[in-house]
Amino acid sequence: MLKKTKKIYSAQVLDKQKTNTKQIKSKQTKTKQTQITSKNNLIINVLSTVKNYYNSIQNSIRINVYARAIYQLKHWPYKITSGDDVKHLIGIGKGIVDKIDTILKTGTLPIIKEKKLSIINNGDGNGSDGKHLNNLTNILGFGEKFIAKLKNDFAINTIADLENYIQSHKNNSQISLNRQQYIGIKWYTDLAQPIPRNEALAFYNKLLIAPSLITLINKYKLIFKLAGSFPSGKKSSKDIDILIATPKNSYITKEHVLRKIVKSIENIGNIRNMQQCQNNTDNTDNTGNKAPVIELSCGNTKFLGLMLSQTHTHTHTQTNKCIYRHVDMRLVTYESYPFARLYFCSGKQFNIILRSILKKKGYKLNEWGLFYEDSSSTVDLDLQDRKDIFRENKKTNNNSLSLSLSLSLSLTYEELEQYADRIEKKIFSLAEMDYKTYAERY
């Protein structure tokens, strides 16, 4: 007994020693990482400032060049000592290499001084020397061209400018707003608030337990996934993205399942009359209640709109509110799910880079599948995976089971995710890229 106790104690001491060693190494790593981050962030901040300037003058070509470079530099784990360190990365051309060298030598770029820009200090590319322009950009339905028109033709640089103009030109406004833009202005206060991760998850879970939606899930073998930046672990997001899969294309095109899903959500009582929601007179319809869904567009595969979500406060003195959140829903078949998941759970620049690589190799990748560029025929990546994932042996012993039959089986979420994992890894292999986690794709 004593020996056993001593052995356990020794292990505890050893664990403590290991912990102390890890803590020392962790401090050393953090110090080294701080040095790396300081230099790299300077480069990212300067390039982000220039990108935002080009955004303000609607130069989309330069915006994309800088955005791709910034994405790559954010994911570069080593200290950048010269542009040559990263010139091999996709999206880092000679022009960016030269600019990196200039930043490392001078701490800035000539255009910063020429245009009298203030270097942002957040390293995320979302800041701007044109703060007011960014505010307008955040309004739903306001694209770059429309914002440029407001700025150049009407001297409107802020939301306040726009509201004042609309108020003072009620009868003779020269600005024509479409329905989406009007809704974007009306609910800007709601939509401008970041969506905390726990709120997005609560919203999603409330949908899935609604009896009317459960009926649709069972009937059409629907599988839901909270997509967008959520799987990457981000603490907040600008909208809520939901990816939905069903086995048969006829459910999508002939039975209009997405429309039925939206109708079901509109009728869900625990969204329309959520407990502990504080109604706001500015956020009500003609009946005095908030409409649970404001539809902007809805086709067979895509829904875009606003839905009520209950905010989550962390104090007993504050009352939770129902506010509108921007919600995107996409409906695809099981067959397309791996490609849709890859697209809708990855950042914009990652998608551009991956598609660019595959294009050079003769392939076309989109959210529906992988195709040969020259013939548009489908690249079959999943022959063996159908055997492993779609359980055809329950139906038949024929090893050459057709794709249509295998994909009509009722799958669990875990099975479809496993299938998507395998397809994704094959796509990365085809692109000769190391596999990237969700977090690494943003």
Coordinates of C-alpha atoms in Angstrom, one line a residue:
M1 CA 0.0 0.0 0.0
L2 CA 2.8 2.4 1.0
K3 CA 4.6 1.7 -2.3
K4 CA 1.5 2.3 -4.3
T5 CA 0.9 5.6 -2.4
K6 CA 4.5 6.6 -3.0
K7 CA 4.2 5.8 -6.7
I8 CA 1.0 7.9 -7.0
Y9 CA 2.7 10.8 -5.1
S10 CA 5.8 10.6 -7.4
A11 CA 3.5 10.8 -10.4
Q12 CA 1.9 13.9 -8.9
V13 CA 5.2 15.5 -8.4
L14 CA 6.3 14.7 -11.9
D15 CA 3.1 16.2 -13.3
K16 CA 3.8 19.3 -11.3
Q17 CA 7.4 19.5 -12.6
K18 CA 6.1 19.0 -16.1
T19 CA 3.6 21.7 -15.6
N20 CA 6.3 24.1 -14.3
T21 CA 8.4 23.3 -17.3
K22 CA 5.5 23.9 -19.6
Q23 CA 4.8 27.2 -18.0
I24 CA 8.4 28.3 -18.5
K25 CA 8.3 27.2 -22.1
S26 CA 4.9 28.8 -22.5
K27 CA 6.3 32.2 -21.3
Q28 CA 9.3 31.8 -23.6
T29 CA 7.0 31.0 -26.5
K30 CA 4.7 33.9 -25.7
T31 CA 7.7 36.3 -25.6
K32 CA 8.9 35.0 -29.0
Q33 CA 5.4 35.1 -30.4
T34 CA 5.0 38.7 -29.2
Q35 CA 8.1 39.6 -31.2
I36 CA 6.7 37.8 -34.3
T37 CA 3.3 39.4 -33.9
S38 CA 4.6 42.9 -33.5
K39 CA 6.5 42.9 -36.8
N40 CA 3.9 40.9 -38.7
N41 CA 1.0 43.0 -37.3
L42 CA 2.7 46.2 -38.5
I43 CA 2.8 44.8 -42.0
I44 CA -0.8 43.6 -41.8
N45 CA -2.0 46.9 -40.4
V46 CA -0.4 49.0 -43.1
L47 CA -1.6 46.8 -45.9
S48 CA -5.1 46.8 -44.3
T49 CA -5.1 50.6 -44.3
V50 CA -4.2 50.7 -48.0
K51 CA -6.9 48.1 -48.7
N52 CA -9.5 50.2 -47.0
Y53 CA -8.4 53.2 -49.0
Y54 CA -8.9 51.3 -52.2
N55 CA -12.3 50.2 -50.9
S56 CA -13.3 53.8 -50.4
I57 CA -12.6 54.5 -54.1
Q58 CA -14.1 51.3 -55.3
N59 CA -10.9 49.8 -56.8
S60 CA -12.0 46.1 -56.6
I61 CA -8.9 44.7 -58.3
R62 CA -6.6 46.2 -55.7
I63 CA -9.0 45.4 -52.9
N64 CA -8.8 41.7 -53.8
V65 CA -5.0 41.8 -54.2
Y66 CA -4.5 43.2 -50.7
A67 CA -7.2 41.0 -49.1
R68 CA -5.5 37.8 -50.3
A69 CA -2.2 39.0 -49.1
I70 CA -3.5 40.0 -45.7
Y71 CA -5.2 36.6 -45.3
Q72 CA -1.9 34.8 -46.0
L73 CA 0.1 37.0 -43.7
K74 CA -2.3 36.5 -40.9
H75 CA -1.8 32.8 -41.1
W76 CA 2.0 32.9 -41.5
P77 CA 3.4 31.6 -38.2
Y78 CA 6.9 33.0 -38.4
K79 CA 8.5 36.4 -38.0
I80 CA 8.7 38.1 -41.4
T81 CA 12.2 39.6 -41.9
S82 CA 11.8 40.4 -45.6
G83 CA 9.3 40.0 -48.4
D84 CA 11.2 37.0 -49.7
D85 CA 10.1 35.1 -46.6
V86 CA 6.5 34.9 -47.9
K87 CA 6.9 35.3 -51.7
H88 CA 6.1 31.6 -52.2
L89 CA 2.6 32.0 -50.7
I90 CA -0.3 32.2 -53.1
G91 CA -1.6 35.7 -53.4
I92 CA 1.8 37.3 -52.5
G93 CA 3.1 38.7 -55.8
K94 CA 6.2 40.8 -56.4
G95 CA 4.3 44.1 -55.7
I96 CA 3.3 42.9 -52.2
V97 CA 6.8 41.5 -51.6
D98 CA 8.3 45.0 -52.4
K99 CA 5.7 46.7 -50.2
I100 CA 6.6 44.4 -47.3
D101 CA 10.3 45.3 -47.6
T102 CA 9.3 49.0 -47.6
I103 CA 7.2 48.6 -44.5
L104 CA 10.0 46.8 -42.7
K105 CA 12.4 49.6 -43.5
T106 CA 10.2 52.6 -43.0
G107 CA 7.2 51.4 -41.0
T108 CA 4.8 52.7 -43.7
L109 CA 4.2 53.0 -47.4
P110 CA 4.3 56.1 -49.6
I111 CA 0.6 56.0 -50.3
I112 CA -0.1 56.4 -46.6
K113 CA 1.6 59.8 -46.6
E114 CA 0.3 60.8 -50.0
K115 CA -3.3 60.2 -49.0
K116 CA -2.8 61.3 -45.4
L117 CA -4.2 58.0 -44.1
S118 CA -4.1 56.9 -40.5
I119 CA -2.7 53.4 -40.0
I120 CA -5.3 51.2 -38.4
N121 CA -4.2 49.3 -35.3
N122 CA -6.4 46.3 -35.1
G123 CA -4.8 44.0 -37.6
D124 CA -8.1 42.6 -38.9
G125 CA -8.6 44.6 -42.0
N126 CA -11.9 45.9 -40.8
G127 CA -10.8 49.2 -39.6
S128 CA -10.5 52.2 -41.9
D129 CA -9.2 55.6 -42.2
G130 CA -12.7 56.3 -43.6
K131 CA -14.6 55.3 -40.5
H132 CA -17.9 56.8 -41.9
L133 CA -17.6 54.8 -45.1
N134 CA -17.4 51.6 -43.1
N135 CA -20.5 52.5 -41.3
L136 CA -22.4 52.8 -44.5
T137 CA -20.9 49.5 -45.8
N138 CA -22.4 47.7 -42.8
I139 CA -25.9 48.6 -43.9
L140 CA -27.7 45.6 -45.4
G141 CA -28.1 46.0 -49.2
F142 CA -25.5 48.8 -49.5
G143 CA -22.9 47.8 -52.0
E144 CA -19.7 49.5 -52.9
K145 CA -21.1 51.3 -56.0
F146 CA -24.2 52.6 -54.2
I147 CA -22.0 53.9 -51.3
A148 CA -19.7 55.7 -53.8
K149 CA -22.7 57.3 -55.4
L150 CA -24.0 58.5 -52.0
K151 CA -20.6 59.9 -51.2
N152 CA -19.8 61.5 -54.6
D153 CA -23.3 62.8 -55.6
F154 CA -24.8 63.7 -52.3
A155 CA -21.9 64.1 -49.9
I156 CA -23.3 61.4 -47.7
N157 CA -20.6 59.8 -45.6
T158 CA -22.4 58.5 -42.5
I159 CA -25.7 56.9 -41.6
A160 CA -26.6 60.2 -39.8
D161 CA -26.0 62.0 -43.1
L162 CA -28.3 59.6 -44.9
E163 CA -31.0 59.8 -42.3
N164 CA -30.9 63.6 -42.3
Y165 CA -31.1 63.6 -46.1
I166 CA -34.1 61.3 -46.2
Q167 CA -35.9 63.3 -43.5
S168 CA -35.3 66.6 -45.2
H169 CA -36.2 65.3 -48.7
K170 CA -39.3 63.3 -48.0
N171 CA -41.1 64.5 -51.1
N172 CA -38.2 65.2 -53.5
S173 CA -35.5 62.7 -52.6
Q174 CA -33.2 61.9 -55.5
I175 CA -31.9 58.7 -53.8
S176 CA -33.8 55.6 -54.8
L177 CA -33.7 52.8 -52.2
N178 CA -34.8 49.3 -53.0
R179 CA -36.6 47.2 -50.4
Q180 CA -33.5 45.5 -49.1
Q181 CA -31.8 48.8 -48.5
Y182 CA -34.8 50.3 -46.9
I183 CA -35.0 47.4 -44.5
G184 CA -31.2 47.6 -43.9
I185 CA -31.6 51.3 -42.8
K186 CA -34.7 50.6 -40.7
W187 CA -33.1 47.7 -38.7
Y188 CA -29.6 49.0 -38.8
T189 CA -29.3 49.3 -35.0
D190 CA -30.3 45.6 -34.6
L191 CA -28.1 44.3 -37.4
A192 CA -25.0 46.4 -36.5
Q193 CA -24.7 44.5 -33.2
P194 CA -22.3 41.5 -33.3
I195 CA -24.0 38.1 -32.7
P196 CA -22.4 36.4 -29.7
R197 CA -21.6 32.7 -30.2
N198 CA -23.9 31.6 -27.4
E199 CA -26.8 33.5 -28.9
A200 CA -26.3 32.0 -32.4
L201 CA -26.3 28.5 -30.8
A202 CA -29.4 29.2 -28.7
F203 CA -31.2 30.5 -31.8
Y204 CA -30.3 27.4 -33.8
N205 CA -31.2 25.0 -31.0
K206 CA -34.7 26.6 -30.6
L207 CA -35.4 26.1 -34.3
L208 CA -34.5 22.4 -34.1
I209 CA -36.8 21.6 -31.2
A210 CA -39.8 23.2 -32.8
P211 CA -42.5 20.4 -33.4
S212 CA -43.4 21.8 -36.9
L213 CA -39.8 21.8 -38.0
I214 CA -39.2 18.3 -36.5
T215 CA -42.0 17.1 -38.7
L216 CA -40.3 18.4 -41.8
I217 CA -36.9 17.0 -40.7
N218 CA -38.4 13.5 -40.4
K219 CA -40.4 13.7 -43.6
Y220 CA -37.6 15.0 -45.8
K221 CA -34.6 13.5 -43.9
L222 CA -33.2 17.0 -43.3
I223 CA -29.8 17.5 -41.7
F224 CA -29.0 20.9 -40.3
K225 CA -25.6 22.5 -39.6
L226 CA -24.8 25.9 -38.0
A227 CA -22.3 27.1 -40.7
G228 CA -20.5 30.3 -41.5
S229 CA -17.8 31.3 -39.1
F230 CA -19.4 29.4 -36.2
P231 CA -17.5 26.1 -36.7
S232 CA -14.2 28.1 -36.7
G233 CA -14.8 29.0 -33.0
K234 CA -15.2 32.7 -33.5
K235 CA -16.7 34.4 -30.5
S236 CA -19.1 36.5 -32.6
S237 CA -20.4 36.9 -36.1
K238 CA -22.3 39.3 -38.3
D239 CA -25.0 36.9 -39.4
I240 CA -26.3 33.4 -38.8
D241 CA -25.6 30.9 -41.5
I242 CA -27.5 27.6 -41.6
L243 CA -26.7 24.8 -44.0
I244 CA -29.4 22.2 -44.6
A245 CA -29.1 18.9 -46.5
T246 CA -31.7 16.5 -47.9
P247 CA -31.2 13.3 -49.9
K248 CA -33.3 14.0 -53.0
N249 CA -33.1 16.9 -55.4
S250 CA -36.8 16.6 -56.1
Y251 CA -37.4 17.7 -52.5
I252 CA -35.6 20.9 -53.3
T253 CA -37.0 21.6 -56.8
K254 CA -40.5 20.1 -56.8
E255 CA -41.6 20.0 -53.2
H256 CA -40.0 23.4 -52.3
V257 CA -38.8 22.2 -48.9
L258 CA -36.9 25.5 -48.2
R259 CA -40.1 27.5 -48.5
K260 CA -41.8 25.0 -46.1
I261 CA -38.9 25.5 -43.6
V262 CA -39.3 29.3 -43.7
K263 CA -43.1 29.0 -43.2
S264 CA -42.5 26.7 -40.3
I265 CA -40.1 29.2 -38.6
E266 CA -42.7 32.0 -39.1
N267 CA -45.2 29.9 -37.2
I268 CA -42.9 28.9 -34.3
G269 CA -44.4 30.3 -31.2
N270 CA -41.2 30.4 -29.1
I271 CA -39.7 32.8 -31.6
R272 CA -42.8 35.0 -32.1
N273 CA -43.5 35.2 -28.4
M274 CA -40.2 34.5 -26.8
Q275 CA -40.2 34.7 -23.0
Q276 CA -38.4 37.6 -21.3
C277 CA -38.2 39.6 -24.5
Q278 CA -38.5 43.3 -24.1
N279 CA -40.6 44.7 -26.9
N280 CA -39.5 47.9 -28.4
T281 CA -41.9 50.3 -30.1
D282 CA -39.4 50.9 -32.9
N283 CA -39.2 47.2 -33.6
T284 CA -42.8 46.3 -34.1
D285 CA -45.2 45.7 -36.9
N286 CA -48.8 47.1 -37.2
T287 CA -50.0 44.7 -34.6
G288 CA -47.5 45.8 -32.0
N289 CA -45.5 42.6 -32.3
K290 CA -42.3 41.9 -34.1
A291 CA -42.7 39.9 -37.2
P292 CA -40.7 36.7 -36.6
V293 CA -39.3 36.7 -40.2
I294 CA -38.6 39.4 -42.7
E295 CA -38.0 37.7 -46.0
L296 CA -35.7 39.4 -48.4
S297 CA -35.4 36.6 -50.9
C298 CA -36.3 32.9 -51.0
G299 CA -35.7 30.5 -53.8
N300 CA -35.4 26.7 -53.9
T301 CA -31.9 26.6 -52.5
K302 CA -31.3 30.0 -50.8
F303 CA -33.1 32.1 -48.2
L304 CA -31.9 35.6 -47.2
G305 CA -33.7 37.5 -44.5
L306 CA -34.0 38.7 -40.9
M307 CA -35.2 36.6 -38.1
L308 CA -35.9 37.4 -34.4
S309 CA -33.3 36.2 -31.9
Q310 CA -33.2 36.6 -28.2
T311 CA -30.2 38.4 -26.9
H312 CA -28.3 37.0 -24.0
T313 CA -27.4 39.3 -21.1
H314 CA -25.1 38.3 -18.2
T315 CA -26.8 40.3 -15.4
H316 CA -30.0 40.0 -13.4
T317 CA -30.9 43.6 -13.9
Q318 CA -31.0 43.6 -17.7
T319 CA -33.9 42.1 -19.6
N320 CA -33.2 40.0 -22.7
K321 CA -34.5 41.6 -25.9
C322 CA -35.7 40.2 -29.2
I323 CA -33.8 41.8 -32.1
Y324 CA -33.4 41.0 -35.7
R325 CA -30.5 39.0 -37.0
H326 CA -29.4 38.5 -40.5
V327 CA -30.0 34.9 -41.4
D328 CA -28.8 33.0 -44.5
M329 CA -30.1 29.4 -45.2
R330 CA -28.9 27.1 -47.9
L331 CA -30.5 23.8 -48.9
V332 CA -28.5 21.2 -50.8
T333 CA -28.5 17.5 -51.5
Y334 CA -26.5 15.0 -49.5
E335 CA -24.3 14.7 -52.6
S336 CA -23.5 18.4 -52.7
Y337 CA -23.2 18.7 -48.9
P338 CA -19.3 18.2 -48.6
F339 CA -18.8 21.0 -51.2
A340 CA -21.4 23.3 -49.7
R341 CA -19.9 22.8 -46.2
L342 CA -16.4 23.5 -47.5
Y343 CA -17.6 26.8 -49.1
F344 CA -20.0 28.0 -46.4
C345 CA -17.8 27.1 -43.4
S346 CA -14.7 28.9 -44.9
G347 CA -13.6 32.5 -45.2
K348 CA -13.9 34.4 -48.5
Q349 CA -10.1 34.6 -49.1
F350 CA -9.5 30.9 -48.4
N351 CA -12.2 30.0 -50.9
I352 CA -10.7 32.2 -53.5
I353 CA -7.2 30.8 -53.0
L354 CA -8.4 27.1 -53.0
R355 CA -10.5 27.6 -56.1
S356 CA -7.6 29.4 -57.8
I357 CA -5.3 26.5 -57.2
L358 CA -7.7 23.9 -58.5
K359 CA -8.5 26.0 -61.5
K360 CA -4.8 26.0 -62.5
K361 CA -5.0 22.2 -62.2
G362 CA -7.9 22.0 -64.6
Y363 CA -10.8 21.8 -62.1
K364 CA -13.7 24.0 -61.2
L365 CA -14.8 24.0 -57.5
N366 CA -18.0 25.5 -56.3
E367 CA -20.6 24.8 -53.5
W368 CA -22.3 22.2 -55.7
G369 CA -19.4 20.0 -56.5
L370 CA -16.0 19.6 -58.2
F371 CA -15.9 19.6 -62.0
Y372 CA -13.5 19.3 -64.9
E373 CA -12.9 22.7 -66.2
D374 CA -12.8 21.7 -69.9
S375 CA -15.9 19.5 -69.9
S376 CA -17.9 20.5 -66.8
S377 CA -18.3 16.8 -66.0
T378 CA -18.2 15.8 -62.3
V379 CA -15.0 14.7 -60.7
D380 CA -16.0 11.5 -58.8
L381 CA -14.2 11.6 -55.4
D382 CA -16.4 9.4 -53.4
L383 CA -16.6 5.8 -54.8
Q384 CA -15.1 4.1 -51.8
D385 CA -16.7 6.5 -49.3
R386 CA -20.1 5.4 -50.4
K387 CA -19.4 2.0 -49.1
D388 CA -18.1 3.2 -45.8
I389 CA -20.6 5.9 -45.1
F390 CA -23.9 5.2 -46.8
R391 CA -24.4 1.7 -45.4
E392 CA -25.5 0.2 -48.7
N393 CA -25.0 -3.3 -47.3
K394 CA -28.2 -2.9 -45.4
K395 CA -30.0 -2.7 -48.7
T396 CA -27.9 -4.9 -51.0
N397 CA -24.7 -6.8 -51.3
N398 CA -23.9 -5.3 -54.7
N399 CA -20.6 -3.4 -54.4
S400 CA -21.5 -1.3 -57.4
L401 CA -24.5 0.4 -55.7
S402 CA -25.5 3.4 -57.7
L403 CA -24.9 6.9 -56.3
S404 CA -28.6 7.8 -56.5
L405 CA -29.6 4.9 -54.3
S406 CA -26.7 5.4 -51.8
L407 CA -27.6 9.1 -51.4
S408 CA -31.3 8.4 -50.9
L409 CA -30.7 6.6 -47.6
S410 CA -31.5 8.2 -44.3
L411 CA -28.3 9.5 -42.8
T412 CA -27.3 10.7 -39.4
Y413 CA -25.6 14.0 -38.9
E414 CA -22.4 12.2 -37.9
E415 CA -22.4 10.0 -41.0
L416 CA -22.9 13.0 -43.3
E417 CA -20.1 14.9 -41.5
Q418 CA -17.7 11.9 -41.8
Y419 CA -18.5 11.7 -45.5
A420 CA -17.8 15.5 -45.9
D421 CA -14.6 15.2 -44.0
R422 CA -13.3 12.5 -46.4
I423 CA -14.3 14.5 -49.5
E424 CA -12.7 17.6 -48.1
K425 CA -9.4 15.8 -47.5
K426 CA -9.4 14.5 -51.1
I427 CA -10.0 18.0 -52.4
F428 CA -7.0 19.3 -50.3
S429 CA -4.9 16.4 -51.6
L430 CA -5.9 17.2 -55.2
A431 CA -4.9 20.9 -54.6
E432 CA -1.6 19.7 -53.0
M433 CA -2.4 21.7 -49.9
D434 CA -2.1 20.8 -46.3
Y435 CA -5.5 20.2 -44.7
K436 CA -6.9 23.3 -43.0
T437 CA -9.1 23.3 -40.0
Y438 CA -12.2 25.5 -39.8
A439 CA -10.2 28.1 -37.8
E440 CA -7.4 28.1 -40.3
R441 CA -9.8 29.0 -43.1
Y442 CA -10.6 32.4 -41.6

